[in-house]
Coordinates of C-alpha atoms and ligand atoms in Angstrom, one line a residue:
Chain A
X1 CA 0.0 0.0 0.0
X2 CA 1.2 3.6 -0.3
X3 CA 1.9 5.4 2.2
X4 CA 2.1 8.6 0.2
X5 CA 0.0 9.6 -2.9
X6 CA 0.8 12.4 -5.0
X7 CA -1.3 13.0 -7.8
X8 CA -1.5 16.2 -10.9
X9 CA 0.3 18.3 -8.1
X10 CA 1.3 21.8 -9.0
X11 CA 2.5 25.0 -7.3
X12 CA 5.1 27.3 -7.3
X13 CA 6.2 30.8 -5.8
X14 CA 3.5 33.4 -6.6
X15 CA 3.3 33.6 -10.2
X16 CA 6.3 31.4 -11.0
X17 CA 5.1 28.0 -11.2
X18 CA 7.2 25.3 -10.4
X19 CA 6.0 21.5 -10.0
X20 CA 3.6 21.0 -13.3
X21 CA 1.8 17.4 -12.3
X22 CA 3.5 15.7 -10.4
X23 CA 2.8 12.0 -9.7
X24 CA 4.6 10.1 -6.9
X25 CA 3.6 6.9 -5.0
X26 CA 5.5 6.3 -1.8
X27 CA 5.1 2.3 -0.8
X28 CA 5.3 1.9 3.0
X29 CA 8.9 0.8 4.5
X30 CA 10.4 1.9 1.5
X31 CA 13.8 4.4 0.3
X32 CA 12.6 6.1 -2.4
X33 CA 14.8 8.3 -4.4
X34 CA 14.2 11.6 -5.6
X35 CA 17.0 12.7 -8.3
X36 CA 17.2 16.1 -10.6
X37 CA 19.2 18.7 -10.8
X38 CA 19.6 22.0 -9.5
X39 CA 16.6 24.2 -9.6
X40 CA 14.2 21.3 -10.7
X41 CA 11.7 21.7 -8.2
X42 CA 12.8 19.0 -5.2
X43 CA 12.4 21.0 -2.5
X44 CA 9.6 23.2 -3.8
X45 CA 7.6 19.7 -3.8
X46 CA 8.8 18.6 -0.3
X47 CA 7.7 22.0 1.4
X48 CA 4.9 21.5 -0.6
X49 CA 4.3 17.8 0.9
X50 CA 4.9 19.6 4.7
X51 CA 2.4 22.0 4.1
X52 CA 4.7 25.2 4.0
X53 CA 4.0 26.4 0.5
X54 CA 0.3 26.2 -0.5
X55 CA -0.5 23.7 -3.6
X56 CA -2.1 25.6 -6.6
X57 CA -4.3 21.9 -7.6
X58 CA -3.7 17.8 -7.2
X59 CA -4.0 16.1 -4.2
X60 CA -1.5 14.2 -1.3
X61 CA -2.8 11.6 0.4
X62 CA -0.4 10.4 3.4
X63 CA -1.8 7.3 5.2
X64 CA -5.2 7.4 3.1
X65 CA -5.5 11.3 4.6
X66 CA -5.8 13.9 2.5
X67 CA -3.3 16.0 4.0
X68 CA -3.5 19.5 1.5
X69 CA -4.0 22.3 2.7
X70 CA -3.5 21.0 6.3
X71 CA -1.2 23.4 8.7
X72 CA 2.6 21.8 8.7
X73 CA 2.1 20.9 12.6
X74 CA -1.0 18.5 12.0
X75 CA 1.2 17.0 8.9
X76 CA 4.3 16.7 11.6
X77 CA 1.8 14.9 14.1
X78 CA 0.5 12.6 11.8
X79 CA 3.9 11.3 11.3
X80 CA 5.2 12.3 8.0
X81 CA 8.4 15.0 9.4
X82 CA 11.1 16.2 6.8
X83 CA 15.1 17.3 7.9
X84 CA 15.0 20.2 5.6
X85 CA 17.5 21.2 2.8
X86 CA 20.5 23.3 4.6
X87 CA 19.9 21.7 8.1
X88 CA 18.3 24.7 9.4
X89 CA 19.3 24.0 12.8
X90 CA 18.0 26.8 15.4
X91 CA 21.1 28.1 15.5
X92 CA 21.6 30.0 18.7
X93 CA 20.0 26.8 21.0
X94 CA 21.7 24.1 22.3
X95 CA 21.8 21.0 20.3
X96 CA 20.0 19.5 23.1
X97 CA 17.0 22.3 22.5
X98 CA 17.1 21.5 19.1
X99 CA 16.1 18.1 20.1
X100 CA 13.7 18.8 22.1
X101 CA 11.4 21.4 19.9
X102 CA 11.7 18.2 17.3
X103 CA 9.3 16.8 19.7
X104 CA 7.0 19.7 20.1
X105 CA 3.6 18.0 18.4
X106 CA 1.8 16.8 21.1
X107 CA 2.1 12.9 20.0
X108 CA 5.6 13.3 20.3
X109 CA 5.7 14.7 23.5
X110 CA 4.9 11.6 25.5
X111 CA 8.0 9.7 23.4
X112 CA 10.6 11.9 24.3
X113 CA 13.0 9.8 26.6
X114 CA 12.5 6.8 24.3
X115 CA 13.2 9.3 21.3
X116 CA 16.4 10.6 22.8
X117 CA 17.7 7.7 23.7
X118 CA 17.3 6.2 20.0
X119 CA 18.8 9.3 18.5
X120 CA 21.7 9.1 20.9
X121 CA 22.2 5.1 19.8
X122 CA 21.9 6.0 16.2
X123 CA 24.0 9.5 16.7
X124 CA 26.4 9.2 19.6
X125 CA 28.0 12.2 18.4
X126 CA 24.5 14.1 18.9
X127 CA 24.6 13.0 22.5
X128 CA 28.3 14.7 23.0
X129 CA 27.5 17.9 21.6
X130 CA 24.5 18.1 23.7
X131 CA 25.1 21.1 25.9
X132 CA 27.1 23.1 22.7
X133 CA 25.3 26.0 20.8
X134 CA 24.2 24.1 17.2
X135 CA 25.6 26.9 15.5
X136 CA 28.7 25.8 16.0
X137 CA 29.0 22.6 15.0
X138 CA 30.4 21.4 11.9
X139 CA 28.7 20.3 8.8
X140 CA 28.4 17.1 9.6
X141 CA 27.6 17.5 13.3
X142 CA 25.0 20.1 12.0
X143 CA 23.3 17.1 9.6
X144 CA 23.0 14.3 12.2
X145 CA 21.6 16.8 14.6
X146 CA 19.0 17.7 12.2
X147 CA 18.4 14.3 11.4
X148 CA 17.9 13.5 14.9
X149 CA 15.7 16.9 15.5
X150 CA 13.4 15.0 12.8
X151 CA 13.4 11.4 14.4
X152 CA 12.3 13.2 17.8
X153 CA 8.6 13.8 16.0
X154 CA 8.5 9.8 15.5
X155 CA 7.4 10.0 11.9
X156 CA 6.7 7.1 10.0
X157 CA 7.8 9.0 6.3
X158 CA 10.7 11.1 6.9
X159 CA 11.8 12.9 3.9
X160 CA 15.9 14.2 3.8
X161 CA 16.5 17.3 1.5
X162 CA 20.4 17.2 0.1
X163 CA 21.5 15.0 3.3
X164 CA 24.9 14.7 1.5
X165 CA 25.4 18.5 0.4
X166 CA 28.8 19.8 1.6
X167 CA 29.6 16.5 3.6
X168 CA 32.9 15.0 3.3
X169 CA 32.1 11.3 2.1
X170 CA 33.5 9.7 5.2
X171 CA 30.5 11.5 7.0
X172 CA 28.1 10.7 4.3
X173 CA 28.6 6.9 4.6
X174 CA 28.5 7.8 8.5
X175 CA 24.8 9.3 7.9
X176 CA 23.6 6.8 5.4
X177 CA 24.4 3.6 7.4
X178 CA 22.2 5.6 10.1
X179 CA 19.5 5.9 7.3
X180 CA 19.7 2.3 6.3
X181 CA 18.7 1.3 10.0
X182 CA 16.3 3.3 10.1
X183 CA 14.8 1.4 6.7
X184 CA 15.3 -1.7 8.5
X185 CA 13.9 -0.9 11.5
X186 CA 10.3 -0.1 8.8
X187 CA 10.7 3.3 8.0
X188 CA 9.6 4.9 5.3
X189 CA 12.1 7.3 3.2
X190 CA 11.9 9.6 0.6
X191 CA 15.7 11.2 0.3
X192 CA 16.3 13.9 -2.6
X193 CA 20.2 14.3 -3.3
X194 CA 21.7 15.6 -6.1
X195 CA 24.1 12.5 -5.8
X196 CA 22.5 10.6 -7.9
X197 CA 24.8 7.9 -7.8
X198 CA 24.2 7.8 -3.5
X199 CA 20.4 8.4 -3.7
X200 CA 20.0 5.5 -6.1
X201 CA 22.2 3.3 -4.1
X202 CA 20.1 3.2 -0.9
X203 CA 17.1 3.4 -2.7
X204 CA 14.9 1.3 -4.1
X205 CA 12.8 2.6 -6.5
X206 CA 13.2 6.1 -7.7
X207 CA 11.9 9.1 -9.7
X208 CA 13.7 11.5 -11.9
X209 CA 12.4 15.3 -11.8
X210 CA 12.9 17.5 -14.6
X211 CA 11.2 20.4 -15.4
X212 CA 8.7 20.2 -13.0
X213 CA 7.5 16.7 -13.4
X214 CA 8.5 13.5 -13.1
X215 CA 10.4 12.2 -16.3
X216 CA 11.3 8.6 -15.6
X217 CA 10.3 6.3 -12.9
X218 CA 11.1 3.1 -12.1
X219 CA 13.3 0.7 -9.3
X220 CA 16.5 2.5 -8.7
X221 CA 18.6 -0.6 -9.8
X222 CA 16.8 0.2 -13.4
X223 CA 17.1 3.5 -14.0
X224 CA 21.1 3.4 -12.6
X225 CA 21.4 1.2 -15.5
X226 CA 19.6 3.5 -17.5
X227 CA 21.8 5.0 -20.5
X228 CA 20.0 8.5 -19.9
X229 CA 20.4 8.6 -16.5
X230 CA 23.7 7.7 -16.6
X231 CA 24.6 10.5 -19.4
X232 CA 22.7 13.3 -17.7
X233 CA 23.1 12.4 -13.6
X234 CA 25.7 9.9 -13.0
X235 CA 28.2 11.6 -15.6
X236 CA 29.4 8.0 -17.6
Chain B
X1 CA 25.1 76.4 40.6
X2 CA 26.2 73.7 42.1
X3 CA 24.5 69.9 40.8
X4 CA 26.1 67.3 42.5
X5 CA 24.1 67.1 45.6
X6 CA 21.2 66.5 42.8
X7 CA 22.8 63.9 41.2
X8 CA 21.5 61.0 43.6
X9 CA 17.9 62.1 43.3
X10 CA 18.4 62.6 39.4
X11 CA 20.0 58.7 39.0
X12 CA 17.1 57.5 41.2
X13 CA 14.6 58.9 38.9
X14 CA 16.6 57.7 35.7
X15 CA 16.4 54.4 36.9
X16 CA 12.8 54.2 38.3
X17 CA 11.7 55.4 34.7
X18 CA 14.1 53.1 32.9
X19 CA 12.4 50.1 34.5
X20 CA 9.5 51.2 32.9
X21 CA 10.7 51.6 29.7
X22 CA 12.5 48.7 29.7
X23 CA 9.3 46.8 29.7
X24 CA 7.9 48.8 27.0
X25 CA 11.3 47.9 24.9
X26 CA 11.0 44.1 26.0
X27 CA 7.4 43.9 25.0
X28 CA 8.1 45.9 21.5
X29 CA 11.4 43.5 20.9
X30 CA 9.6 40.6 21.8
X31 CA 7.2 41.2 18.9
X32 CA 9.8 42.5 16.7
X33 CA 11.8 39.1 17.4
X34 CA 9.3 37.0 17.3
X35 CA 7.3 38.1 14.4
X36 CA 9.5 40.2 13.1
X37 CA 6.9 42.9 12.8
X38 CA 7.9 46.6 13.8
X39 CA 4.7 47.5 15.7
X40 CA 4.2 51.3 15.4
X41 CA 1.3 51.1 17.3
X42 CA 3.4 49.4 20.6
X43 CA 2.8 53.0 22.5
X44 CA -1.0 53.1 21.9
X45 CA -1.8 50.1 23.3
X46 CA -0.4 51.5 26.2
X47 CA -2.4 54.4 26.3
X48 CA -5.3 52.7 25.7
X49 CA -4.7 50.8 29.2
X50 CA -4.3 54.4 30.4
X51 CA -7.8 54.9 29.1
X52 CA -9.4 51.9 30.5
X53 CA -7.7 52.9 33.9
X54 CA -9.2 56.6 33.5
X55 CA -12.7 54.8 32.8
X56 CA -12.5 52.4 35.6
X57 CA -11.9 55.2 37.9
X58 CA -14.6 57.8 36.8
X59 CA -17.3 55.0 36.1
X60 CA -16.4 52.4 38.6
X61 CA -14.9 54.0 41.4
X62 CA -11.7 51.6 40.5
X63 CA -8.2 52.6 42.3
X64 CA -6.1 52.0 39.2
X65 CA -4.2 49.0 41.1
X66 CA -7.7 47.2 41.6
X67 CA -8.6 48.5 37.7
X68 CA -5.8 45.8 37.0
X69 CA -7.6 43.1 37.2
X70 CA -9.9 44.2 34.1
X71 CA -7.3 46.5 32.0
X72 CA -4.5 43.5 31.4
X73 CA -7.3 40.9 30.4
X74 CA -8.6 43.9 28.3
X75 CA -5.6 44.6 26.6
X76 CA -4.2 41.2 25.9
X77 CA -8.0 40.6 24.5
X78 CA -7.2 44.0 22.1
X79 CA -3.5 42.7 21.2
X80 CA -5.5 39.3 20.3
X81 CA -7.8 40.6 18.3
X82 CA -5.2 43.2 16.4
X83 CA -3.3 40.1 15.8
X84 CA -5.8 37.5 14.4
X85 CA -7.3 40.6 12.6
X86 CA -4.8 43.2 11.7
X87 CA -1.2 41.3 11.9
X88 CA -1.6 37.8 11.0
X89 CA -2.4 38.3 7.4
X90 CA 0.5 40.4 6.7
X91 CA 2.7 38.2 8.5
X92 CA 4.8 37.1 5.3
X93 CA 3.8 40.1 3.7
X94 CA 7.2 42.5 2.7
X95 CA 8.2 45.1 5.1
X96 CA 6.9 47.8 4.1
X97 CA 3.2 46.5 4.0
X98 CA 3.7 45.5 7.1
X99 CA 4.5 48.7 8.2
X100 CA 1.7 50.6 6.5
X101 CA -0.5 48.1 8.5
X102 CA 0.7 49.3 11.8
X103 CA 1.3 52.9 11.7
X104 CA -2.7 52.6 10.2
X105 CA -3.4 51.1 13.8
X106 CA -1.6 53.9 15.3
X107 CA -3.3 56.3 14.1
X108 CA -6.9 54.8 13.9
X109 CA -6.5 54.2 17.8
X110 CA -4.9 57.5 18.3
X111 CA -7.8 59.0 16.7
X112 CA -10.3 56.7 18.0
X113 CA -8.9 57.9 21.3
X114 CA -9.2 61.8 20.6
X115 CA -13.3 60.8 19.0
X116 CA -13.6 59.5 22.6
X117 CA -11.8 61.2 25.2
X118 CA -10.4 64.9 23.6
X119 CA -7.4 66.2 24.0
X120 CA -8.2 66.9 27.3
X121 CA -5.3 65.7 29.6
X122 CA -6.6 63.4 32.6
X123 CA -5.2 62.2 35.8
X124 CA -6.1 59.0 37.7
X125 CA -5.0 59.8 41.2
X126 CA -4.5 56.3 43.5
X127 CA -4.8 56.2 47.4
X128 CA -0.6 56.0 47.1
X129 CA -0.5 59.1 44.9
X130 CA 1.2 62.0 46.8
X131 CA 3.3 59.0 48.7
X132 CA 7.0 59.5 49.4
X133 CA 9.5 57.2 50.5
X134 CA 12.5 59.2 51.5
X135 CA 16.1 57.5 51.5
X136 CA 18.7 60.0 52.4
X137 CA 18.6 62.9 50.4
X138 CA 16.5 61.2 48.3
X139 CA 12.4 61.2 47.4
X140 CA 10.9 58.5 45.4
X141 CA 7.3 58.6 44.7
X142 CA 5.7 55.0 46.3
X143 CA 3.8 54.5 43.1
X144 CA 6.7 54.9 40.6
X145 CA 8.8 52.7 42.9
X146 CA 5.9 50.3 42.5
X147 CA 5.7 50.6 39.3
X148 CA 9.5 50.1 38.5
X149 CA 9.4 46.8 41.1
X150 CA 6.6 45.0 38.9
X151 CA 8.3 46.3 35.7
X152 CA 11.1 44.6 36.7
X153 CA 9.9 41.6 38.1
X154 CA 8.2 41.2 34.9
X155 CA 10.6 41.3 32.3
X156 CA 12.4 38.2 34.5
X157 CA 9.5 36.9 34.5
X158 CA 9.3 36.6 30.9
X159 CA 13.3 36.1 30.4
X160 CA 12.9 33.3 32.3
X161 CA 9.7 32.0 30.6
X162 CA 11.3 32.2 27.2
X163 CA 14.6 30.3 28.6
X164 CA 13.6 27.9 30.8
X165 CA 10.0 26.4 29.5
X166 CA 8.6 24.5 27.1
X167 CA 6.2 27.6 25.6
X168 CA 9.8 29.5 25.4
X169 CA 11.4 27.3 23.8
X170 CA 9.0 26.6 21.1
X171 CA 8.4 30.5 20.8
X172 CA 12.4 31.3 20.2
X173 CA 12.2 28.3 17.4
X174 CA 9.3 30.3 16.1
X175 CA 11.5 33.5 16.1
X176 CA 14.8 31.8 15.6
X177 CA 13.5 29.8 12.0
X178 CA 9.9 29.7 10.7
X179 CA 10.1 27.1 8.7
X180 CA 12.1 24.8 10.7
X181 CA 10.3 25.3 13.5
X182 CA 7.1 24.2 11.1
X183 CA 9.0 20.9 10.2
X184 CA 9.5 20.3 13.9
X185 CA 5.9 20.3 14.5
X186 CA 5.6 23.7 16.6
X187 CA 2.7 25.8 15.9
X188 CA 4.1 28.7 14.7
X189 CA 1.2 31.0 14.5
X190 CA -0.1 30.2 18.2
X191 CA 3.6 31.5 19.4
X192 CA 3.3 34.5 17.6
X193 CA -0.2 34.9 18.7
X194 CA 1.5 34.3 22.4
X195 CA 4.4 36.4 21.9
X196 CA 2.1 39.3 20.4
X197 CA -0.4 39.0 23.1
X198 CA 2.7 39.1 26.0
X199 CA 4.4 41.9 24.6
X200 CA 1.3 44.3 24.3
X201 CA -0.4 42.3 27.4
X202 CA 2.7 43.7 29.5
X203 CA 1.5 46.8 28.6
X204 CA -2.1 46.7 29.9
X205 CA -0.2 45.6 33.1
X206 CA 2.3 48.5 33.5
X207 CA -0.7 50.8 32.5
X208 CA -2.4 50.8 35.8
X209 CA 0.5 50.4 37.4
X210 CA 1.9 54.1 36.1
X211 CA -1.4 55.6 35.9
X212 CA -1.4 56.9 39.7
X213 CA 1.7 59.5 38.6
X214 CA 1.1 60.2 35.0
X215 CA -1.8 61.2 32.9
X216 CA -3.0 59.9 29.9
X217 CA -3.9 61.6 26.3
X218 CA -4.7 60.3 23.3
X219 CA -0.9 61.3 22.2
X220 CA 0.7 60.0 24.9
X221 CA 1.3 56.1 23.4
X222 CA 3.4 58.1 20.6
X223 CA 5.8 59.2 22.8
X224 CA 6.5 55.8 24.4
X225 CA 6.7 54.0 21.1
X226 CA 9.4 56.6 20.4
X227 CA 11.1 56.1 23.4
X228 CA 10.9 52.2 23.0
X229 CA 11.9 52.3 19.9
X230 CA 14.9 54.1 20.7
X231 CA 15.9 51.7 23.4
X232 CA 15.4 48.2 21.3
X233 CA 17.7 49.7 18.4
X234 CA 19.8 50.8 21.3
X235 CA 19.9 47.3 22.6
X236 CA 19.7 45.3 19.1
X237 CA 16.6 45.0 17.7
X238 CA 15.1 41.7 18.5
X239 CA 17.2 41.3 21.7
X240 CA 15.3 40.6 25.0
X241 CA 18.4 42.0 27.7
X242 CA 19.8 44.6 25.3
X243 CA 16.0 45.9 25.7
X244 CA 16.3 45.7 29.2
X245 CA 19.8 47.4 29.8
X246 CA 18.6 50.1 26.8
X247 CA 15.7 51.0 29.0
X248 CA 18.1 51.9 31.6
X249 CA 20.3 53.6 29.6
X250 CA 17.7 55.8 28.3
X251 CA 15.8 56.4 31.7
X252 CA 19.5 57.7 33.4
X253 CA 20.1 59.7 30.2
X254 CA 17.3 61.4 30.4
X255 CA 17.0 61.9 34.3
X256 CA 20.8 63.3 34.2
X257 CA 20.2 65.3 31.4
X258 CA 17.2 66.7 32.7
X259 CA 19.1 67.8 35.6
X260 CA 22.0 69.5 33.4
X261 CA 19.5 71.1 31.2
X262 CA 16.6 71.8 33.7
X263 CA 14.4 69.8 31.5
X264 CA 13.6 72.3 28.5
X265 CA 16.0 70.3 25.6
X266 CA 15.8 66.6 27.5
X267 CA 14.4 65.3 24.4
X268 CA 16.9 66.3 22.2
X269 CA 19.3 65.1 24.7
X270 CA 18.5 61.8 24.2
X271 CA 17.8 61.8 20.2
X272 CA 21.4 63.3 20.3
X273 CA 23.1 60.5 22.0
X274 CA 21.3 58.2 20.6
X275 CA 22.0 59.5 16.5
X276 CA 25.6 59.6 18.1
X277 CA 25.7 55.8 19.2
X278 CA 24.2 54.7 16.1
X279 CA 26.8 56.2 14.0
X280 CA 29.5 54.0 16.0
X281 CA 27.6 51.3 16.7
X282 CA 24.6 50.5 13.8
X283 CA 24.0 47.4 15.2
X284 CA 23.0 48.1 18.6
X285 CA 24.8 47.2 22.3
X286 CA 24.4 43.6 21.8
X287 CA 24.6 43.4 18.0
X288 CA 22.5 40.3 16.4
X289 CA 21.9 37.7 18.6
X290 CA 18.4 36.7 18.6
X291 CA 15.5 35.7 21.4
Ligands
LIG301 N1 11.2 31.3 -2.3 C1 11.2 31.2 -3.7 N2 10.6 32.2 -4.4 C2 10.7 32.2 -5.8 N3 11.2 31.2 -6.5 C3 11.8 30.2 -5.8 C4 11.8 30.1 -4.4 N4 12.5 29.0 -4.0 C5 12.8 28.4 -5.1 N5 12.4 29.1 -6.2 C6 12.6 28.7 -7.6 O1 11.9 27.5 -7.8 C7 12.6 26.6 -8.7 C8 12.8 25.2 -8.0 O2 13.6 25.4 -6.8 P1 13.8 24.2 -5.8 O3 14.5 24.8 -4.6 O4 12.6 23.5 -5.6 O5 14.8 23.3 -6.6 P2 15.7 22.1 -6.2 O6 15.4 21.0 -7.2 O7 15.5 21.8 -4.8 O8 17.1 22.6 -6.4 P3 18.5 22.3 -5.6 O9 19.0 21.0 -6.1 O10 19.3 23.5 -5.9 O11 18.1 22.2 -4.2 C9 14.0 27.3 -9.0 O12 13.9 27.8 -10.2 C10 14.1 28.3 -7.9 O13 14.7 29.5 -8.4
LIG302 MG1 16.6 21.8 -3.1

């Protein structure tokens, strides 16, 4: 079943549209891969997904909910929480702060101990930096404490904007091994990177954004095979 | 003539009057850092708890300490209102419309105030009015030392609301990164609601509280939204203790320079010094650091 339904979903900024249709079927206790390049519209659909930017038509349906047009926090509660594109830590609380507002929605609330301590298992690098000011962390440091900011909400889809952006690869693998328990553990994954070649490697199926909708589909083993993929994305 | 022996009397005043405009500031920065609205119409919601102390008084008998207990309810319930109706859906509207929005307020409540009341100034004398606590060569009036206590115990009151609990935290997310804050799951417009209603609710606190030794026009909000203003760039727009040391700052600089200047030019005293700092320092005592 999927978890997440996209269907004929446009918007934009003001008079500049953006997403022109977009289809997208998340199946639950999946990694699905979202690939295109810059300026293609990834995020622009994921803020759309979280309810920050409003959709101009098409529908998302997240756990059989329709889920447009609903206020982000209601979208965070029912489960489906995204580690935005540049981290966006809250840069002048502690990283232990930061954790704690990632477990603001009220359903969350009540988890927050058990949260913590999973987030320190996964991160133990989180739990060091606890009492430091997240604006000071490094790169890396920055990601995993956004990451864990996301798993305080216990969502059931979490969706990771440009996880690998700026990351040396020694901290990437670091990250993605953290992502691939998650996966195992039955969570649900939508990652958008413009490393195609990473994205499609955890994933498996995945979806190729161009222009504003979606212009190949399929498992992410096929579509790394893909000759156009490879020519336009992975550069061979 | 010699000044010195009027020097203790003029720092007492200076700081009994900063207190209070250190909560104005705190209130005005709190929405400013928070919403990141500039609220022109900060001082007139003080003078309109002014007004509904005035009213208690003349139509219910009320000492303005007991009229309290209705003007602070009444004036958060007039800051909710402005913000579901007025503030809300402007919120991610570009500064300047913004801006229009809030200097309209001003002036409809200013003029509202003059349709009501004239121009006529009014007092609200208090059973402590006329009370003087002497220390040394000193007189302090019991109200403004009052006045100054609760201001103070207010803004660490909310300092320590917006550090150490759950509603604070969430609130400084809300000021600190909309969006994120929005993927975290915090509802962002109930903190702004919150944070609008506590800075202008603070107001329709100190409002009785200063009533017994000032009085009230339908101007008089302008010149503390001046004032405040004044002190939040002094302390860094946005920042709640460079609000709170501004206030101070600005309540000794005009006490002392009252003193040197008997009064006349105090005003341009403080516009002076201020212009002067500004030049030096553009990005105020503290410089960006947020709620
Ligand atoms: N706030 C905004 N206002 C107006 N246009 C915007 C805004 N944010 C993004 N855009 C435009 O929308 C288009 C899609 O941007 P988006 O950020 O969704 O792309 P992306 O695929 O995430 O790119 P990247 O790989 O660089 O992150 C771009 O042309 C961008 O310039
Ligand atoms: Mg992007």
């Amino acid at each position: 079943m999927a978890l997440l339904d996209v269907k004929g979903l446009h918007a934009g900024y003001g008079d500049v549209p953006v997403l022109r249709g977009i289809d997208l079927s998340i199946q639950a206790g999946s990694i699905t891969a979202l690939i295109g390049a810059n300026g293609a519209g990834k995020t622009t659909l994921l803020r759309t997904i979280s309810g920050i930017i409003p959709a101009e038509a098409g529908s998302i349906r997240y756990d059989g909910q329709d889920i447009l047009g609903k206020p982000p926090q209601d979208i965070v509660r029912a489960g489906l929480v995204q580690v935005p594109e540049g981290r966006r830590l809250f840069p002048d609380m502690t990283v232990f702060e930061n954790l704690l507002i990632g477990s603001s929605s009220p359903t969350a609330r009540p988890r927050r101990d058990e949260n913590l301590k999973m987030v320190f298992g996964l991160f133990p690098k989180v739990r060091e930096r606890g009492a430091q000011r997240a604006g000071t962390l490094s790169g890396g440091e920055q990601q995993m404490v956004a990451i864990a900011r996301a798993l305080m909400a216990s969502p059931r889809l979490l969706l990771l904007d440009e996880t690998s952006l700026g990351l040396a690869p020694i901290v990437v693998d670091e990250i993605f091994v953290a992502v691939r328990r998650l996966a195992a553990q039955g969570m649900t994954i939508l990652v958008v990177e413009q490393n195609t070649a990473l994205a499609l490697e955890v994933a498996d199926h995945g979806y190729v954004l161009e222009q504003g909708h979606f212009a190949m589909e399929g498992p992410a083993s096929g579509l790394m095979a893909d000759p156009r993929v490879k020519q336009a994305y992975l550069g061979i | 003539m010699d000044l010195l022996p009027l020097l203790p009397q003029a720092l007492a005043d200076g700081l009994l009057l900063g207190a209070v405009y250190a909560i104005v500031a705190v209130g005005l920065t709190l929405t400013f850092g928070v919403l990141r609205i500039v609220n022109f119409a900060h001082g007139d919601f003080l003078a309109l708890g002014l007004y509904l102390t005035y009213l208690g008084a003349t139509w219910l008998h009320l000492d303005p300490y007991l009229s309290l207990v209705l003007v602070l309810p009444l004036v958060t319930l007039a800051a909710a209102f402005t913000y579901r109706l007025l503030i809300a859906p402007v919120i991610l509207a570009p500064e300047h419309n913004q801006i229009v929005v809030t200097l309209g307020l001003s002036l409809i409540l200013q003029n509202a105030m003059l349709a009501i009341f004239t121009a006529d100034l009014h007092t609200m004398p208090s059973v402590l009015s006329g009370q003087i606590v002497r220390i040394g060569n000193v007189f302090i009036q019991a109200a403004a030392l009052i006045a100054s206590a609760a201001s103070i115990a207010v803004c660490l009151g909310l300092y320590w609301l917006l550090r150490s609990t759950e509603l604070g935290r969430q609130i400084r997310a809300a000021a600190q990164d909309r969006d994120a804050a929005l993927m975290s799951g915090v509802n962002v417009d109930r903190m702004y609601l919150i944070a609008f209603c506590i800075g202008i609710g603070s107001l329709g606190l100190v409002a009785p509280l200063i009533a017994p030794f000032n009085y009230v026009s339908p101007s008089v909000g302008s010149s503390f939204t001046l004032t405040a203003f004044i002190v939040v760039v002094l302390g860094s727009m946005g920042n709640f203790v460079g609000a709170l040391i501004g206030g101070f700052i600005i309540g000794l600089v005009e006490a002392v320079g009252g003193l040197l200047t008997g009064g006349s030019i105090n005003f341009i005293i403080t516009y002076a010094i201020f212009i002067l700092f500004l030049l030096f320092r553009p990005e105020g005592l503290l410089g960006g650091r947020r709620l």
